[in-house]
Every structure is written in C-alpha cells, then in structure tokens.
Amino acid sequence: MPAVLDLQRVVRHGTTLLSSDRYGPLASYPWGPPDGAPTGTRECPWCDVDQGWQQLVFQEGDWTHVLDGGDDGLVTAAFRVPTATWRAIWA
C-alpha cells in the first residue's frame, strides 16, 4: 500500500476528491464531504457504501489507511496517509 505524503482534498460540484500530485486521483466521495475526518480501527473501520461505491478507512499506528472500490468488494485504490495529514485535510 503506497504511502501518500502529499494528499489533497478538493470539493467540486458537491463531490469530494482526494488526490496526490505524485499518484493523481485516488478516491472520491460522490455525495459530498463527510462531517470531519472519516476514521476507524482495523477491527471496526469507518465504512460507507453507495451505489457502485464503497470505502473503508482505519487508523493503525501513525497511519490512516484508505481502501476505495466498487460495491462488489473489489478494491480499486488502496493507500495510506500519515494520520496528522489525514486530519489536517479535513479540518
């Protein structure tokens, strides 16, 4: 799982996009931004599912892990971000 050190969050037309200069677009929230930084644990991750989309987010140590994919369970993007960066982009 690549470490993304330059994660950015942009809201456009009601959709929240997560991207990196190095890796490009990584994930999105089609329904707009959640309230605060999504967070959870490996045992109990933050999870959201919409039509054709799902995302899991959990913290482990100093990292926040993000898995993004379709509602069929296939992961199309997986990356980790320093937890301090993850919290900062949602502030």
PDB file of C-alpha atoms in Angstrom:
ATOM      1  CA  MET A   1       0.000   0.000   0.000  1.00  0.00           C
ATOM      2  CA  PRO A   2       1.729   3.204  -1.110  1.00  0.00           C
ATOM      3  CA  ALA A   3       2.345   5.996   1.372  1.00  0.00           C
ATOM      4  CA  VAL A   4       0.824   9.245   0.084  1.00  0.00           C
ATOM      5  CA  LEU A   5       2.587  12.197   1.648  1.00  0.00           C
ATOM      6  CA  ASP A   6       1.003  14.934  -0.482  1.00  0.00           C
ATOM      7  CA  LEU A   7      -2.707  14.103  -0.183  1.00  0.00           C
ATOM      8  CA  GLN A   8      -5.084  16.915  -1.121  1.00  0.00           C
ATOM      9  CA  ARG A   9      -8.847  17.245  -0.660  1.00  0.00           C
ATOM     10  CA  VAL A  10     -10.876  19.307  -3.127  1.00  0.00           C
ATOM     11  CA  VAL A  11     -14.654  19.763  -3.191  1.00  0.00           C
ATOM     12  CA  ARG A  12     -16.144  20.328  -6.664  1.00  0.00           C
ATOM     13  CA  HIS A  13     -19.836  20.355  -7.543  1.00  0.00           C
ATOM     14  CA  GLY A  14     -20.724  18.572  -4.292  1.00  0.00           C
ATOM     15  CA  THR A  15     -18.157  15.791  -4.750  1.00  0.00           C
ATOM     16  CA  THR A  16     -15.088  15.491  -2.548  1.00  0.00           C
ATOM     17  CA  LEU A  17     -11.966  14.362  -4.422  1.00  0.00           C
ATOM     18  CA  LEU A  18      -8.796  13.011  -2.821  1.00  0.00           C
ATOM     19  CA  SER A  19      -5.708  13.262  -4.986  1.00  0.00           C
ATOM     20  CA  SER A  20      -1.948  13.488  -4.962  1.00  0.00           C
ATOM     21  CA  ASP A  21       0.485  15.224  -7.300  1.00  0.00           C
ATOM     22  CA  ARG A  22       2.509  12.015  -7.392  1.00  0.00           C
ATOM     23  CA  TYR A  23      -0.335   9.453  -7.715  1.00  0.00           C
ATOM     24  CA  GLY A  24      -3.140  11.507  -9.270  1.00  0.00           C
ATOM     25  CA  PRO A  25      -6.805  10.939  -8.323  1.00  0.00           C
ATOM     26  CA  LEU A  26      -7.101   8.381  -5.538  1.00  0.00           C
ATOM     27  CA  ALA A  27     -10.637   8.389  -4.158  1.00  0.00           C
ATOM     28  CA  SER A  28     -13.824  10.403  -4.055  1.00  0.00           C
ATOM     29  CA  TYR A  29     -16.965  10.878  -2.026  1.00  0.00           C
ATOM     30  CA  PRO A  30     -19.770  11.193  -4.589  1.00  0.00           C
ATOM     31  CA  TRP A  31     -22.269  12.524  -2.061  1.00  0.00           C
ATOM     32  CA  GLY A  32     -20.081  15.313  -0.723  1.00  0.00           C
ATOM     33  CA  PRO A  33     -17.763  15.586   2.233  1.00  0.00           C
ATOM     34  CA  PRO A  34     -18.451  13.658   5.422  1.00  0.00           C
ATOM     35  CA  ASP A  35     -18.574  15.585   8.705  1.00  0.00           C
ATOM     36  CA  GLY A  36     -14.970  15.567   9.859  1.00  0.00           C
ATOM     37  CA  ALA A  37     -12.235  13.106   9.005  1.00  0.00           C
ATOM     38  CA  PRO A  38     -13.522   9.560   8.464  1.00  0.00           C
ATOM     39  CA  THR A  39     -11.725   7.323  10.942  1.00  0.00           C
ATOM     40  CA  GLY A  40     -11.903   3.895  12.499  1.00  0.00           C
ATOM     41  CA  THR A  41      -9.770   0.969  13.615  1.00  0.00           C
ATOM     42  CA  ARG A  42      -8.723  -2.177  11.779  1.00  0.00           C
ATOM     43  CA  GLU A  43     -11.262  -4.084  13.875  1.00  0.00           C
ATOM     44  CA  CYS A  44     -14.011  -1.511  13.327  1.00  0.00           C
ATOM     45  CA  PRO A  45     -13.211   0.622  10.235  1.00  0.00           C
ATOM     46  CA  TRP A  46     -15.216   3.603   9.093  1.00  0.00           C
ATOM     47  CA  CYS A  47     -17.249   2.280   6.174  1.00  0.00           C
ATOM     48  CA  ASP A  48     -19.591   3.874   3.698  1.00  0.00           C
ATOM     49  CA  VAL A  49     -21.368   2.328   0.731  1.00  0.00           C
ATOM     50  CA  ASP A  50     -23.312   3.988  -2.067  1.00  0.00           C
ATOM     51  CA  GLN A  51     -24.500   2.789  -5.461  1.00  0.00           C
ATOM     52  CA  GLY A  52     -21.457   1.165  -7.057  1.00  0.00           C
ATOM     53  CA  TRP A  53     -19.042   2.556  -4.457  1.00  0.00           C
ATOM     54  CA  GLN A  54     -17.631   1.757  -1.037  1.00  0.00           C
ATOM     55  CA  GLN A  55     -14.820   2.954   1.161  1.00  0.00           C
ATOM     56  CA  LEU A  56     -13.101   1.706   4.303  1.00  0.00           C
ATOM     57  CA  VAL A  57     -10.881   3.896   6.475  1.00  0.00           C
ATOM     58  CA  PHE A  58      -8.932   2.838   9.545  1.00  0.00           C
ATOM     59  CA  GLN A  59      -6.024   4.080  11.618  1.00  0.00           C
ATOM     60  CA  GLU A  60      -3.090   1.923  12.613  1.00  0.00           C
ATOM     61  CA  GLY A  61      -0.153   3.465  14.406  1.00  0.00           C
ATOM     62  CA  ASP A  62       0.670   6.837  12.833  1.00  0.00           C
ATOM     63  CA  TRP A  63      -1.049   5.955   9.543  1.00  0.00           C
ATOM     64  CA  THR A  64      -4.584   6.192   8.189  1.00  0.00           C
ATOM     65  CA  HIS A  65      -5.358   3.517   5.584  1.00  0.00           C
ATOM     66  CA  VAL A  66      -7.942   4.114   2.850  1.00  0.00           C
ATOM     67  CA  LEU A  67      -9.459   1.394   0.645  1.00  0.00           C
ATOM     68  CA  ASP A  68     -11.776   2.572  -2.119  1.00  0.00           C
ATOM     69  CA  GLY A  69     -13.695   0.450  -4.583  1.00  0.00           C
ATOM     70  CA  GLY A  70     -16.950  -0.822  -6.011  1.00  0.00           C
ATOM     71  CA  ASP A  71     -19.829  -2.325  -4.102  1.00  0.00           C
ATOM     72  CA  ASP A  72     -18.760  -5.719  -5.468  1.00  0.00           C
ATOM     73  CA  GLY A  73     -15.919  -5.755  -2.923  1.00  0.00           C
ATOM     74  CA  LEU A  74     -13.123  -5.163  -5.440  1.00  0.00           C
ATOM     75  CA  VAL A  75     -10.607  -2.580  -4.227  1.00  0.00           C
ATOM     76  CA  THR A  76      -9.631  -0.100  -6.954  1.00  0.00           C
ATOM     77  CA  ALA A  77      -7.439   2.140  -4.774  1.00  0.00           C
ATOM     78  CA  ALA A  78      -5.572   1.499  -1.544  1.00  0.00           C
ATOM     79  CA  PHE A  79      -3.207   3.927   0.100  1.00  0.00           C
ATOM     80  CA  ARG A  80      -2.027   5.162   3.469  1.00  0.00           C
ATOM     81  CA  VAL A  81      -1.555   8.682   4.732  1.00  0.00           C
ATOM     82  CA  PRO A  82       0.125   9.999   7.872  1.00  0.00           C
ATOM     83  CA  THR A  83      -2.744  10.422  10.340  1.00  0.00           C
ATOM     84  CA  ALA A  84      -1.724  14.038  11.028  1.00  0.00           C
ATOM     85  CA  THR A  85      -2.084  14.801   7.294  1.00  0.00           C
ATOM     86  CA  TRP A  86      -5.420  12.956   7.104  1.00  0.00           C
ATOM     87  CA  ARG A  87      -6.846  15.005   9.953  1.00  0.00           C
ATOM     88  CA  ALA A  88      -5.428  18.269   8.580  1.00  0.00           C
ATOM     89  CA  ILE A  89      -7.065  17.957   5.154  1.00  0.00           C
ATOM     90  CA  TRP A  90     -10.482  17.501   6.791  1.00  0.00           C
ATOM     91  CA  ALA A  91     -10.101  20.422   9.230  1.00  0.00           C
TER      92      ALA A  91
END
